XYZ file of N, CA and C in Angstrom:
375
model
N 195.765 82.359 46.572
C 195.137 81.332 46.172
C 194.728 81.204 45.021
N 195.213 80.188 44.142
C 195.452 80.444 42.315
C 193.848 79.557 41.773
N 193.320 80.139 41.000
C 192.756 78.948 40.350
C 192.100 77.556 40.064
N 193.490 77.455 39.869
C 193.429 75.967 39.633
C 193.655 74.609 41.080
N 193.527 75.000 42.357
C 194.049 75.317 43.799
C 192.487 74.151 43.928
N 191.437 74.342 43.479
C 190.912 73.801 44.240
C 190.294 72.253 43.136
N 191.026 72.452 41.707
C 191.204 71.168 41.056
C 192.568 69.995 42.007
N 193.350 70.903 42.044
C 194.689 70.325 42.495
C 194.199 69.530 43.625
N 193.306 70.509 44.007
C 193.144 69.658 46.497
C 192.276 68.986 45.864
N 191.364 68.734 44.761
C 191.085 66.908 44.658
C 191.413 66.138 43.931
N 192.282 66.847 43.618
C 193.035 65.171 42.758
C 193.900 64.437 43.651
N 194.558 65.484 44.899
C 195.080 64.744 45.968
C 194.836 64.293 46.736
N 193.130 64.362 47.213
C 192.766 63.970 48.073
C 191.816 62.923 47.529
N 191.845 62.957 46.200
C 191.608 61.579 45.121
C 192.802 59.977 45.375
N 193.830 60.839 45.185
C 194.938 60.059 44.716
C 194.495 59.094 46.740
N 194.620 59.822 47.615
C 194.742 58.922 48.603
C 193.867 57.937 49.193
N 192.355 58.027 48.531
C 191.221 56.897 48.090
C 191.303 55.626 46.686
N 190.446 54.944 48.117
C 190.805 53.554 46.939
C 189.976 53.912 45.894
N 190.526 53.468 44.726
C 189.637 53.782 43.197
C 188.157 52.625 43.474
N 186.785 53.114 42.604
C 185.717 52.807 43.049
C 185.391 53.030 41.290
N 184.477 52.206 41.428
C 183.558 52.802 39.945
C 182.830 53.676 40.701
N 182.188 54.329 42.409
C 181.257 55.506 42.693
C 182.955 57.179 42.187
N 184.075 56.702 42.928
C 185.320 57.540 42.306
C 185.105 58.065 41.054
N 184.785 56.977 40.315
C 185.035 56.666 39.050
C 183.785 57.934 38.213
N 183.208 57.851 38.020
C 181.662 57.718 37.675
C 182.328 59.837 37.830
N 183.106 59.748 39.400
C 182.361 61.518 40.026
C 183.245 61.773 39.059
N 184.718 61.714 39.431
C 185.679 62.257 38.390
C 185.620 61.807 36.935
N 184.969 61.718 36.199
C 184.618 61.601 34.918
C 183.082 62.339 34.928
N 182.757 62.806 35.451
C 181.395 64.093 35.898
C 182.180 64.808 35.683
N 182.893 65.255 36.742
C 183.852 66.571 37.797
C 184.846 67.294 36.017
N 185.263 66.656 35.198
C 186.422 66.421 34.195
C 185.112 67.063 32.966
N 183.644 65.807 32.755
C 182.901 67.050 31.570
C 182.766 68.075 32.365
N 182.627 68.461 33.237
C 182.534 69.768 33.373
C 183.503 71.128 33.167
N 184.702 70.262 33.207
C 185.535 71.283 33.638
C 185.848 71.422 31.786
N 185.718 70.177 31.206
C 185.637 70.934 29.583
C 184.445 72.190 29.427
N 183.390 71.812 29.863
C 182.393 72.527 29.546
C 182.904 74.066 29.687
N 183.072 74.352 31.111
C 184.281 75.576 30.946
C 184.632 75.916 30.423
N 185.284 75.162 29.794
C 187.000 76.038 28.216
C 185.906 75.656 27.377
N 184.798 75.358 27.079
C 183.409 75.655 25.596
C 183.543 77.496 26.238
N 183.095 77.580 27.588
C 182.514 78.806 27.664
C 183.426 79.900 27.266
N 184.507 79.157 28.215
C 185.866 80.303 28.086
C 186.202 80.858 26.807
N 186.285 79.825 25.485
C 186.907 79.742 24.693
C 185.508 80.856 23.130
N 184.611 81.090 24.339
C 183.422 81.114 23.019
C 184.523 83.156 22.708
N 183.740 83.402 20.953
C 183.732 84.586 21.168
C 183.909 85.662 22.589
N 183.345 85.539 23.076
C 182.316 87.041 24.010
C 183.821 86.794 25.692
N 183.897 84.997 24.781
C 184.870 85.336 26.978
C 186.704 84.887 26.037
N 186.748 84.677 25.009
C 187.931 84.231 24.997
C 188.682 86.145 25.594
N 188.788 87.138 24.770
C 189.106 87.463 24.450
C 190.098 87.855 26.074
N 189.085 87.725 27.875
C 189.673 88.118 28.684
C 190.700 86.509 29.619
N 189.300 85.410 28.257
C 190.168 84.379 29.295
C 191.281 83.894 28.481
N 191.600 84.203 27.473
C 193.073 84.156 26.276
C 193.725 85.311 25.854
N 194.049 86.175 26.737
C 194.841 87.793 25.861
C 195.717 87.374 25.419
N 196.545 86.870 25.663
C 197.408 86.946 24.965
C 198.411 85.822 23.952
N 199.278 85.701 22.690
C 199.043 84.457 22.121
C 200.142 82.881 23.394
N 200.962 83.564 24.251
C 200.799 83.070 25.201
C 199.869 82.136 25.428
N 199.085 83.130 26.158
C 197.943 82.360 26.999
C 197.248 80.919 25.832
N 196.996 81.041 24.619
C 196.354 80.812 23.617
C 197.245 79.168 23.432
N 198.901 79.350 23.398
C 199.568 78.375 23.642
C 200.149 77.525 24.422
N 199.278 78.135 26.361
C 199.432 77.419 27.025
C 198.363 76.432 27.005
N 197.509 76.791 26.624
C 195.831 76.267 26.576
C 195.763 74.910 25.580
N 196.981 75.034 24.207
C 197.357 74.109 23.400
C 197.679 72.804 23.866
N 198.972 73.747 24.440
C 199.388 72.675 25.181
C 199.197 71.850 25.619
N 198.064 72.688 27.341
C 197.526 71.439 28.157
C 196.068 70.664 27.475
N 195.823 70.698 26.161
C 194.917 70.710 25.903
C 195.386 69.189 25.117
N 197.185 69.251 24.909
C 198.180 68.554 24.366
C 197.699 67.516 25.231
N 198.030 67.572 26.075
C 198.304 66.583 27.453
C 196.981 66.093 27.666
N 195.992 66.031 28.013
C 194.380 66.349 27.665
C 194.720 65.157 27.147
N 194.723 65.320 25.471
C 194.294 63.627 24.395
C 195.462 63.021 24.731
N 196.398 63.208 25.300
C 197.684 62.206 24.819
C 197.273 61.280 26.763
N 196.868 61.635 27.557
C 195.581 60.801 28.921
C 195.176 60.675 28.620
N 194.222 60.785 27.726
C 192.990 60.653 27.668
C 193.177 59.507 27.135
N 193.731 58.556 25.957
C 193.885 58.143 25.068
C 193.545 56.511 25.643
N 194.493 56.891 26.439
C 195.287 55.576 27.515
C 194.200 54.801 28.404
N 193.552 55.375 28.907
C 192.656 56.079 29.393
C 191.668 55.028 28.149
N 190.566 55.443 27.103
C 190.755 54.507 26.395
C 190.856 52.977 25.954
N 192.676 53.520 25.752
C 192.868 52.006 25.532
C 192.646 50.807 26.606
N 192.519 51.141 28.556
C 192.724 50.028 29.032
C 190.881 49.899 28.937
N 189.891 50.719 28.795
C 188.593 51.049 29.200
C 187.931 49.808 27.869
N 188.768 49.799 26.904
C 188.461 49.182 26.155
C 189.036 46.823 26.594
N 190.343 47.406 26.857
C 190.923 46.117 27.530
C 189.977 45.292 28.754
N 189.433 46.749 29.477
C 188.676 46.313 30.559
C 187.180 45.561 29.628
N 186.718 46.460 28.781
C 185.210 44.867 28.296
C 185.142 44.069 27.971
N 187.260 43.594 27.229
C 187.360 41.916 26.653
C 187.411 41.065 28.178
N 187.679 42.513 29.177
C 188.496 41.257 29.984
C 187.001 40.166 31.238
N 186.108 41.603 30.820
C 185.121 40.986 31.864
C 183.820 39.536 31.040
N 184.760 39.298 30.161
C 184.824 38.252 29.408
C 183.271 38.401 28.651
N 182.253 39.004 27.983
C 181.272 39.165 27.825
C 181.929 38.460 26.389
N 181.483 37.518 25.861
C 182.008 37.467 23.918
C 180.283 37.988 23.764
N 179.509 38.820 23.316
C 178.690 39.368 22.809
C 178.632 40.432 21.131
N 177.631 39.866 20.780
C 178.277 41.743 19.560
C 178.520 43.208 20.267
N 177.578 43.366 21.550
C 177.668 44.466 22.012
C 178.808 44.885 21.971
N 179.391 43.402 23.120
C 180.965 43.725 23.820
C 182.574 43.753 22.690
N 181.562 43.520 21.059
C 182.792 43.251 20.308
C 182.697 44.671 20.020
N 181.493 45.212 19.872
C 180.838 46.494 19.031
C 181.177 47.719 20.179
N 181.008 47.484 21.053
C 181.361 48.422 21.987
C 183.394 48.662 22.186
N 184.104 47.106 22.145
C 185.638 47.115 21.678
C 186.111 48.234 20.780
N 185.244 48.112 19.792
C 185.460 48.390 18.258
C 185.125 49.606 18.575
N 184.625 50.271 18.603
C 184.615 51.657 18.899
C 185.420 52.141 20.003
N 185.710 51.851 20.614
C 186.823 52.376 21.637
C 188.077 52.682 21.120
N 188.259 51.187 19.951
C 190.211 51.137 19.688
C 189.587 52.412 18.021
N 188.434 52.753 17.580
C 188.759 53.388 16.887
C 188.848 54.606 17.766
N 188.015 55.405 18.621
C 188.639 56.739 19.598
C 189.768 57.063 19.690
N 190.111 55.810 19.916
C 191.873 55.810 20.417
C 193.228 55.861 19.487
N 192.723 55.466 18.700
C 193.087 55.691 16.654
C 193.071 57.104 16.237
N 191.674 57.133 16.747
C 191.693 58.674 16.349
C 192.191 59.261 17.162
N 192.765 59.630 18.936
C 192.853 60.210 19.430
C 193.885 60.240 19.406
N 194.642 59.471 19.042
C 196.778 59.493 18.621
C 196.207 60.475 17.464
N 195.182 60.856 16.552
C 195.921 61.183 15.423
C 195.498 62.657 15.666
N 194.505 62.815 16.930
C 194.451 64.243 17.365
C 195.852 64.840 18.285
N 196.316 63.996 18.955
C 197.025 64.292 19.954
C 198.119 65.183 19.204
N 198.472 64.487 17.866
C 199.603 64.231 16.756
C 199.545 66.184 16.951
N 198.562 66.045 16.171
C 198.007 67.647 15.603
C 198.838 68.594 16.386
N 197.501 68.304 17.687
C 197.946 69.622 19.110
C 198.898 69.815 19.588
N 199.910 68.757 19.443
C 200.995 68.785 19.671
C 202.608 69.607 18.412
N 201.992 69.856 17.431
C 202.069 70.586 16.020
C 202.284 72.040 16.436
N 199.781 71.863 16.558
C 199.711 73.292 16.919
C 200.721 74.299 18.376
N 200.639 73.453 19.079
C 201.219 74.482 20.433
C 202.476 74.527 19.756
N 203.557 73.973 19.088
C 204.758 74.203 18.838
C 204.549 75.557 18.258
N 203.437 75.493 16.553
C 203.087 76.501 16.242
C 202.864 78.082 16.815
N 201.685 77.688 18.379
C 201.249 78.451 18.609
C 202.566 79.435 20.155
N 203.513 78.601 20.159
C 204.379 78.725 20.598
C 205.576 79.764 20.603
N 205.962 79.470 19.011
C 207.269 80.325 17.788
C 206.437 81.564 17.868
N 204.491 81.556 17.722
C 204.202 82.818 17.287
C 204.286 83.959 18.193
N 204.492 83.373 20.106
C 204.021 84.102 21.437
C 205.652 84.608 21.921
N 206.419 82.910 21.102
C 208.160 83.944 21.120
C 208.404 83.030 21.824
C-alpha cells in the first residue's frame, strides 16, 4: 500500500457522490489538513526524511504547481457564484473583488512555481 492510497480512495469515493455543501466543506477541510501535513514535512527537522534528494524536491514543487493551477479556477468560480446569488451588497462586491484579486495573484504564484519546478528538475538531472 502506498501513502497516497487513502487520498486516492477518498477522491474516487467522492467522484461517485452527489455534490453538496457538506461534501464541499469536508473536502476543503481535508485539503487544509493535507497542506498542514506538507508544512510539517518540509520543516528543517522533517525535510531530510521527506525530501532526501533533489528529485523529491522537484516532484514536490511540481505537485505544488498543479495545486495552484487547479486552485485558481476554484477561486474564480467561487467569485462567479457570489455574483450569481444575486446579492447586490457592498459585502458581496468586496468578497468577489478579493476573490478576483486572489485569483490573479495565484496565477502569478503558479507561473513562478512552474519556473521553480523546471529549475529544480534541471538540478536533479
